[in-house]
Coordinates of C-alpha atoms and ligand atoms in Angstrom, one line a residue:
M141 CA 129.9 -14.3 -28.4
T142 CA 132.9 -15.6 -30.4
D143 CA 135.3 -13.6 -32.5
D144 CA 133.9 -15.2 -35.5
N145 CA 130.4 -14.0 -34.6
E146 CA 131.7 -10.5 -34.0
A147 CA 133.5 -10.6 -37.3
S148 CA 130.4 -11.7 -39.1
I149 CA 128.4 -9.0 -37.5
S150 CA 130.9 -6.3 -38.4
K151 CA 130.6 -7.4 -42.0
E152 CA 126.9 -6.8 -42.2
P153 CA 126.1 -4.1 -44.7
A154 CA 125.6 -0.6 -43.4
V155 CA 122.7 1.6 -44.2
S156 CA 123.0 4.9 -46.2
H157 CA 120.3 7.1 -47.7
N158 CA 119.5 7.8 -51.3
E159 CA 118.5 11.2 -52.8
S160 CA 114.9 10.6 -51.7
G161 CA 115.9 10.0 -48.2
H162 CA 115.2 6.3 -48.2
A163 CA 117.6 3.9 -46.5
V164 CA 119.7 1.8 -48.8
A165 CA 122.0 -1.1 -47.7
T166 CA 125.6 -0.8 -48.9
R167 CA 128.6 -3.2 -48.8
H168 CA 131.5 -3.1 -46.4
D169 CA 134.0 -5.3 -48.0
D170 CA 134.8 -7.4 -51.0
H171 CA 132.7 -10.4 -50.0
A172 CA 130.0 -11.1 -52.6
L173 CA 126.8 -10.1 -50.8
P174 CA 123.5 -10.5 -52.6
E175 CA 121.9 -7.5 -54.2
R176 CA 119.8 -5.5 -51.7
F177 CA 116.5 -3.9 -52.4
E178 CA 115.7 -0.3 -51.6
N179 CA 114.2 0.1 -48.1
P180 CA 110.7 1.6 -48.8
G181 CA 110.7 3.2 -45.4
L182 CA 107.6 3.6 -43.2
P183 CA 104.3 4.7 -44.8
D184 CA 103.1 8.2 -43.9
H185 CA 101.3 8.2 -40.6
V186 CA 97.6 8.8 -41.0
H187 CA 96.0 10.6 -38.1
R188 CA 92.8 9.4 -36.6
Q189 CA 89.9 11.8 -35.8
G190 CA 90.6 11.7 -32.1
D191 CA 94.3 12.6 -32.6
N192 CA 93.6 16.2 -33.5
D193 CA 90.0 16.6 -32.2
E194 CA 89.6 16.6 -28.4
A195 CA 85.8 16.4 -28.7
A196 CA 86.2 13.1 -30.8
A197 CA 88.7 11.8 -28.2
R198 CA 86.3 12.5 -25.4
R199 CA 83.5 10.8 -27.4
S200 CA 85.8 7.7 -27.7
E201 CA 86.6 7.9 -24.0
R202 CA 82.8 7.8 -23.1
Q203 CA 82.3 4.9 -25.5
V204 CA 85.1 2.9 -23.8
A205 CA 83.8 3.8 -20.4
T206 CA 80.3 2.7 -21.5
L207 CA 81.6 -0.7 -22.5
F208 CA 83.5 -1.1 -19.2
G209 CA 80.3 0.0 -17.5
L210 CA 78.3 -2.7 -19.4
S211 CA 80.8 -5.2 -18.1
M212 CA 80.3 -4.0 -14.5
L213 CA 76.5 -4.2 -14.9
A214 CA 76.7 -7.7 -16.2
T215 CA 79.0 -8.8 -13.4
V216 CA 76.5 -7.4 -10.8
L217 CA 73.7 -9.2 -12.6
F218 CA 75.8 -12.4 -12.4
V219 CA 76.0 -12.1 -8.6
V220 CA 72.3 -11.3 -8.3
A221 CA 71.4 -14.3 -10.5
Y222 CA 73.7 -16.5 -8.4
A223 CA 71.9 -15.5 -5.3
V224 CA 68.3 -15.3 -6.5
I225 CA 67.6 -18.0 -9.1
G226 CA 66.8 -21.4 -7.6
K227 CA 68.5 -24.5 -8.9
D228 CA 65.1 -26.0 -9.9
D229 CA 64.0 -23.0 -12.0
N230 CA 63.8 -23.7 -15.7
V231 CA 63.5 -21.8 -19.0
T232 CA 62.7 -23.1 -22.4
L233 CA 65.1 -22.1 -25.2
P234 CA 65.0 -22.7 -28.9
I235 CA 67.0 -25.8 -29.9
L236 CA 68.1 -26.6 -26.4
G237 CA 64.6 -27.0 -25.0
K238 CA 64.1 -26.8 -21.3
V239 CA 67.3 -26.0 -19.4
H240 CA 68.2 -24.7 -15.9
A241 CA 67.6 -20.9 -15.7
L242 CA 70.6 -20.5 -13.4
H243 CA 73.0 -21.9 -15.9
V244 CA 71.7 -19.7 -18.7
A245 CA 71.8 -16.5 -16.5
L246 CA 75.3 -17.2 -15.3
G247 CA 76.6 -18.0 -18.8
V248 CA 75.0 -14.9 -20.4
T249 CA 76.1 -12.4 -17.8
L250 CA 79.6 -13.8 -17.6
A251 CA 79.9 -13.6 -21.4
V252 CA 78.6 -10.0 -21.5
S253 CA 81.0 -9.1 -18.7
M254 CA 84.0 -10.5 -20.5
L255 CA 82.8 -9.0 -23.8
G256 CA 82.5 -5.5 -22.3
I257 CA 86.1 -5.6 -21.0
G258 CA 87.4 -7.0 -24.3
L259 CA 85.5 -4.6 -26.6
G260 CA 86.3 -1.6 -24.4
A261 CA 90.0 -2.4 -24.5
I262 CA 90.0 -2.8 -28.3
H263 CA 88.1 0.4 -28.8
W264 CA 90.5 2.2 -26.5
A265 CA 93.5 0.9 -28.4
K266 CA 92.1 1.7 -31.8
T267 CA 90.9 5.3 -31.0
L268 CA 93.0 6.7 -28.2
M269 CA 96.2 4.8 -27.7
S270 CA 99.2 5.9 -29.8
D271 CA 99.3 4.2 -33.3
E272 CA 102.6 5.7 -34.3
E273 CA 104.8 3.1 -36.0
V274 CA 108.0 2.5 -34.2
V275 CA 111.2 0.6 -35.1
E276 CA 112.9 -1.3 -32.4
E277 CA 116.6 -2.0 -33.1
R278 CA 118.0 -5.3 -32.3
H279 CA 120.2 -5.4 -29.2
T280 CA 122.0 -8.0 -27.0
L281 CA 119.9 -9.7 -24.3
R282 CA 122.2 -8.4 -21.6
S283 CA 120.4 -6.2 -19.2
N284 CA 122.0 -3.4 -17.2
D285 CA 120.9 -0.4 -15.2
D286 CA 120.6 1.8 -18.2
A287 CA 118.4 -0.8 -19.9
R288 CA 116.2 -1.0 -16.8
A289 CA 115.9 2.7 -16.7
D290 CA 115.0 2.7 -20.3
F291 CA 112.3 0.1 -19.7
V292 CA 110.8 2.2 -16.9
K293 CA 110.8 5.1 -19.3
V294 CA 109.2 3.1 -22.1
M295 CA 106.4 1.9 -19.7
S296 CA 105.9 5.4 -18.4
D297 CA 105.8 6.7 -22.0
G298 CA 103.3 3.9 -22.9
A299 CA 101.0 5.0 -20.0
D300 CA 101.2 8.6 -21.3
S301 CA 100.6 7.5 -24.8
A302 CA 97.6 5.4 -23.7
Q303 CA 96.3 8.6 -22.0
I304 CA 95.6 6.7 -18.9
K305 CA 96.7 9.6 -16.7
R306 CA 94.7 12.1 -18.7
R307 CA 91.6 10.0 -18.9
P308 CA 90.6 9.2 -15.3
L309 CA 87.1 8.0 -16.5
I310 CA 88.8 5.1 -18.4
K311 CA 91.2 4.4 -15.6
Y312 CA 88.5 4.1 -12.9
S313 CA 85.9 2.3 -15.1
L314 CA 88.6 -0.2 -16.2
G315 CA 89.7 -0.7 -12.6
G316 CA 86.0 -1.2 -11.6
A317 CA 85.3 -3.7 -14.4
L318 CA 88.4 -5.8 -13.8
G319 CA 88.0 -5.6 -10.0
L320 CA 84.3 -6.7 -10.2
F321 CA 85.2 -9.4 -12.7
A322 CA 87.2 -11.2 -10.0
V323 CA 84.0 -11.7 -8.0
P324 CA 82.4 -14.4 -10.2
L325 CA 85.7 -16.1 -10.5
G326 CA 86.1 -16.1 -6.8
L327 CA 82.5 -17.4 -6.3
Q328 CA 83.1 -20.2 -8.7
L329 CA 86.4 -21.1 -7.0
V330 CA 85.0 -21.1 -3.5
G331 CA 81.8 -22.8 -4.6
G332 CA 83.8 -25.5 -6.5
L333 CA 86.2 -26.5 -3.7
G334 CA 85.5 -28.7 -0.8
P335 CA 83.1 -31.6 -0.4
F336 CA 80.6 -32.3 -3.2
K337 CA 77.4 -30.5 -2.2
G338 CA 75.1 -32.0 -4.8
D339 CA 72.8 -35.0 -4.3
V340 CA 75.0 -38.1 -4.6
E341 CA 72.0 -40.3 -5.0
D342 CA 71.2 -38.4 -8.1
L343 CA 74.5 -39.8 -9.6
R344 CA 73.7 -43.4 -8.6
T345 CA 70.6 -43.7 -10.7
T346 CA 69.9 -43.1 -14.4
L347 CA 67.0 -43.4 -16.7
W348 CA 67.9 -47.1 -17.2
D349 CA 66.7 -47.7 -13.6
T350 CA 63.1 -46.8 -14.6
E351 CA 60.6 -48.4 -17.0
V352 CA 58.4 -47.1 -19.8
P353 CA 54.6 -47.6 -20.0
V354 CA 53.3 -50.3 -22.4
L355 CA 50.9 -48.8 -24.9
G356 CA 47.8 -50.6 -26.1
A357 CA 46.5 -50.8 -29.7
D358 CA 44.7 -47.5 -29.1
G359 CA 47.9 -45.8 -28.2
K360 CA 47.0 -45.4 -24.6
P361 CA 48.9 -46.9 -21.6
E362 CA 47.7 -50.4 -20.7
M363 CA 46.3 -50.7 -17.2
K364 CA 46.3 -53.7 -14.8
N365 CA 44.7 -53.6 -11.4
G366 CA 44.4 -49.8 -11.8
K367 CA 48.1 -49.3 -12.5
P368 CA 49.9 -48.8 -15.8
V369 CA 51.8 -51.8 -17.2
T370 CA 55.5 -51.0 -17.7
R371 CA 58.5 -52.7 -19.3
P372 CA 62.3 -52.0 -19.2
R373 CA 63.6 -49.4 -21.6
R374 CA 64.9 -50.4 -25.0
L375 CA 68.3 -49.3 -26.4
M376 CA 67.7 -46.5 -29.0
R377 CA 70.1 -45.1 -31.5
D378 CA 71.5 -41.7 -30.7
P379 CA 70.4 -39.3 -32.2
D380 CA 67.6 -40.7 -34.5
G381 CA 65.9 -42.6 -31.6
T382 CA 65.1 -45.9 -33.3
A383 CA 65.2 -49.1 -31.4
I384 CA 68.1 -51.5 -32.0
R385 CA 67.7 -55.2 -32.8
L386 CA 70.3 -57.7 -31.8
S387 CA 70.6 -58.7 -35.5
D388 CA 71.5 -55.0 -36.4
V389 CA 74.7 -55.3 -34.3
T390 CA 77.3 -57.0 -36.6
L391 CA 80.8 -57.9 -35.4
G392 CA 82.9 -54.8 -34.9
S393 CA 80.0 -52.4 -35.1
V394 CA 79.6 -49.5 -32.6
F395 CA 76.3 -47.8 -31.6
H396 CA 75.8 -44.6 -29.6
V397 CA 72.8 -45.4 -27.5
L398 CA 70.2 -43.5 -25.4
P399 CA 67.3 -45.0 -23.3
E400 CA 63.9 -45.3 -24.8
G401 CA 61.6 -42.4 -23.9
I402 CA 64.4 -40.0 -22.9
N403 CA 62.7 -37.1 -24.8
D404 CA 59.5 -37.6 -22.8
T405 CA 61.4 -36.7 -19.5
E406 CA 61.4 -33.3 -18.0
H407 CA 65.2 -32.7 -18.6
P408 CA 66.3 -34.8 -21.5
I409 CA 69.8 -33.2 -21.5
N410 CA 70.3 -33.9 -17.8
Q411 CA 69.2 -37.5 -18.4
K412 CA 71.5 -37.8 -21.5
V413 CA 74.7 -36.8 -19.6
K414 CA 74.1 -39.7 -17.2
A415 CA 72.5 -42.4 -19.4
S416 CA 74.6 -42.3 -22.6
V417 CA 75.8 -45.7 -23.6
I418 CA 78.2 -47.2 -26.2
L419 CA 77.2 -50.6 -27.6
I420 CA 79.9 -52.7 -29.2
S421 CA 80.1 -56.1 -30.7
L422 CA 83.3 -58.1 -30.4
Q423 CA 84.1 -61.8 -30.6
E424 CA 82.7 -63.4 -27.4
D425 CA 85.8 -65.5 -26.7
R426 CA 87.9 -62.3 -26.5
I427 CA 86.0 -61.3 -23.3
K428 CA 88.0 -62.5 -20.3
N429 CA 85.6 -61.6 -17.6
T430 CA 82.7 -64.0 -17.0
R431 CA 80.3 -61.4 -15.6
E432 CA 81.0 -59.1 -18.5
R433 CA 80.2 -61.9 -20.9
D434 CA 77.0 -62.7 -19.0
W435 CA 75.9 -59.0 -19.0
G436 CA 76.1 -59.0 -22.8
I437 CA 74.7 -61.2 -25.6
N438 CA 76.8 -63.1 -28.0
G439 CA 79.7 -60.7 -27.5
V440 CA 77.5 -57.6 -27.8
V441 CA 78.2 -55.4 -24.7
A442 CA 77.1 -52.0 -23.5
Y443 CA 79.1 -49.6 -21.3
S444 CA 78.5 -46.1 -20.0
K445 CA 79.9 -43.5 -22.4
I446 CA 80.7 -41.0 -19.6
C447 CA 84.4 -41.1 -18.8
T448 CA 85.2 -41.8 -15.1
H449 CA 87.9 -39.1 -15.2
V450 CA 86.0 -35.9 -15.6
G451 CA 83.0 -36.9 -17.6
C452 CA 83.9 -36.5 -21.3
S453 CA 82.2 -38.7 -23.9
V454 CA 84.2 -41.9 -24.5
G455 CA 83.4 -42.4 -28.1
L456 CA 86.6 -43.7 -29.9
Y457 CA 86.8 -47.5 -30.4
E458 CA 89.8 -49.2 -31.8
Q459 CA 88.6 -52.5 -33.2
T460 CA 91.9 -54.3 -33.5
T461 CA 93.0 -53.7 -29.9
H462 CA 89.4 -53.5 -28.4
H463 CA 90.3 -50.3 -26.7
L464 CA 87.9 -47.5 -25.9
L465 CA 89.6 -44.1 -25.8
C466 CA 88.5 -40.9 -24.2
P467 CA 89.6 -37.9 -26.4
C468 CA 89.8 -35.4 -23.6
H469 CA 92.9 -36.8 -21.6
Q470 CA 93.5 -40.1 -23.4
S471 CA 92.2 -42.4 -20.7
T472 CA 92.0 -45.8 -22.4
F473 CA 89.7 -48.7 -21.3
D474 CA 90.2 -52.4 -22.3
L475 CA 86.9 -53.8 -23.5
T476 CA 88.1 -57.4 -23.1
E477 CA 88.7 -56.9 -19.4
D478 CA 85.5 -55.2 -18.2
C479 CA 86.6 -51.8 -19.4
K480 CA 89.4 -51.5 -16.9
V481 CA 91.7 -48.5 -17.2
I482 CA 94.9 -49.3 -19.0
F483 CA 96.2 -45.8 -19.6
G484 CA 95.4 -42.2 -18.6
P485 CA 94.1 -40.4 -15.6
A486 CA 90.7 -42.2 -15.1
K487 CA 90.7 -44.2 -11.9
R488 CA 87.6 -46.5 -12.4
P489 CA 86.5 -48.8 -15.1
L490 CA 83.5 -47.7 -17.2
P491 CA 80.2 -49.1 -15.6
Q492 CA 78.6 -51.9 -17.7
L493 CA 74.9 -51.9 -18.6
K494 CA 73.4 -55.4 -18.6
I495 CA 71.4 -56.0 -21.8
D496 CA 69.0 -58.6 -23.0
V497 CA 66.8 -59.2 -26.0
D498 CA 63.0 -59.2 -26.0
D499 CA 60.4 -61.3 -27.9
E500 CA 60.5 -58.9 -30.9
G501 CA 64.3 -59.1 -31.1
Y502 CA 65.0 -55.6 -29.6
L503 CA 67.8 -55.0 -27.1
Y504 CA 66.7 -53.6 -23.7
A505 CA 68.3 -53.0 -20.3
P506 CA 66.7 -55.1 -17.5
H507 CA 68.0 -52.6 -14.9
G508 CA 70.4 -49.7 -14.5
F509 CA 74.2 -49.7 -14.0
D510 CA 75.6 -51.5 -10.9
Q511 CA 77.7 -48.5 -9.9
P512 CA 77.5 -44.7 -10.4
V513 CA 78.4 -43.4 -13.8
G514 CA 80.9 -40.6 -14.6
P515 CA 83.7 -39.0 -12.5
S516 CA 84.5 -40.1 -9.0
F517 CA 84.7 -36.6 -7.5
W518 CA 81.4 -37.2 -5.6
E519 CA 83.3 -39.7 -3.4
R520 CA 85.1 -36.8 -1.8
G521 CA 82.1 -36.1 0.4
Ligands
LIG739 S1 87.6 -36.9 -19.2 FE1 88.2 -38.8 -20.1 S2 90.3 -38.8 -19.7 FE2 89.7 -37.0 -18.8

């Protein structure tokens, strides 16, 4: 600290007290300091019920312990669900429809587990921990032995004020809740490391690899040689589900697309995360790659919307540069060069979906993507 600084500090106004006992700033020297206002002081401390009534404090203690106990129960249920519920078990929920029961069970129990710890800690702080207002004077950052000793004393006083020593029920229930809470984290960590254990083939195929039945005039599937007649899936607008004509796709326009018939599948959400597509129209002569041009029509091209980094939705299109941007970690794909990565952490181009136009002018996909969609982590196996 310079002498100037020390001098300026020594010229700070001192504090005296007026007749009512309130602190008032006063001047030290002749420098013209601005007028100071009267320090209103701290408001009177209002005691809570538990401060003076041991029965109320014990009631709060039980409520806090109950919330920590609820967290423990939810954590145990998390582990049970993890072990018992099969990966093919489903439940039907409002809005979401049919979803995996395991995901729902793990999500709900983990949420209750965290909520129990959080609410318990808040209730503890509001009803039992000290709520005395304190004033901490400013001091230099230099630390010495006395300061360290003070710190230890403050921590010890804090523990006393939080009543952690006097309330063993809270101490042990909080320890149990936090200790058990580590279990699901550990399970997720251990389960998420190492080679990919899912079905890699599942990632290689999407709904675009399958066809839909052709319906007759009576609304029933047409049959030929005892088998239903099928055709490739049309490109449908997401979310309203209407088919897209080539003539609808004007230069520069962008469509978010799903395969026809996706809502008739057993798990529409699971299908959507693999089969989402972005359809864009650009000037055909801007496309440098011959195969990319051939897999589109008149400059209209379709690409997987699932980012090859970790699977976010690549939904931002910059028309002047022909760049597709993933909002999660800014991976950028160049639409004029087969969606190759020009920036960001993604390692693979976005897979292209070949499109064609049928007799009625609607766009359809003759077959699925030529490579797996989404992140490349499955390659680790
Ligand atoms: S998920 Fe797209 S950049 Fe990370």
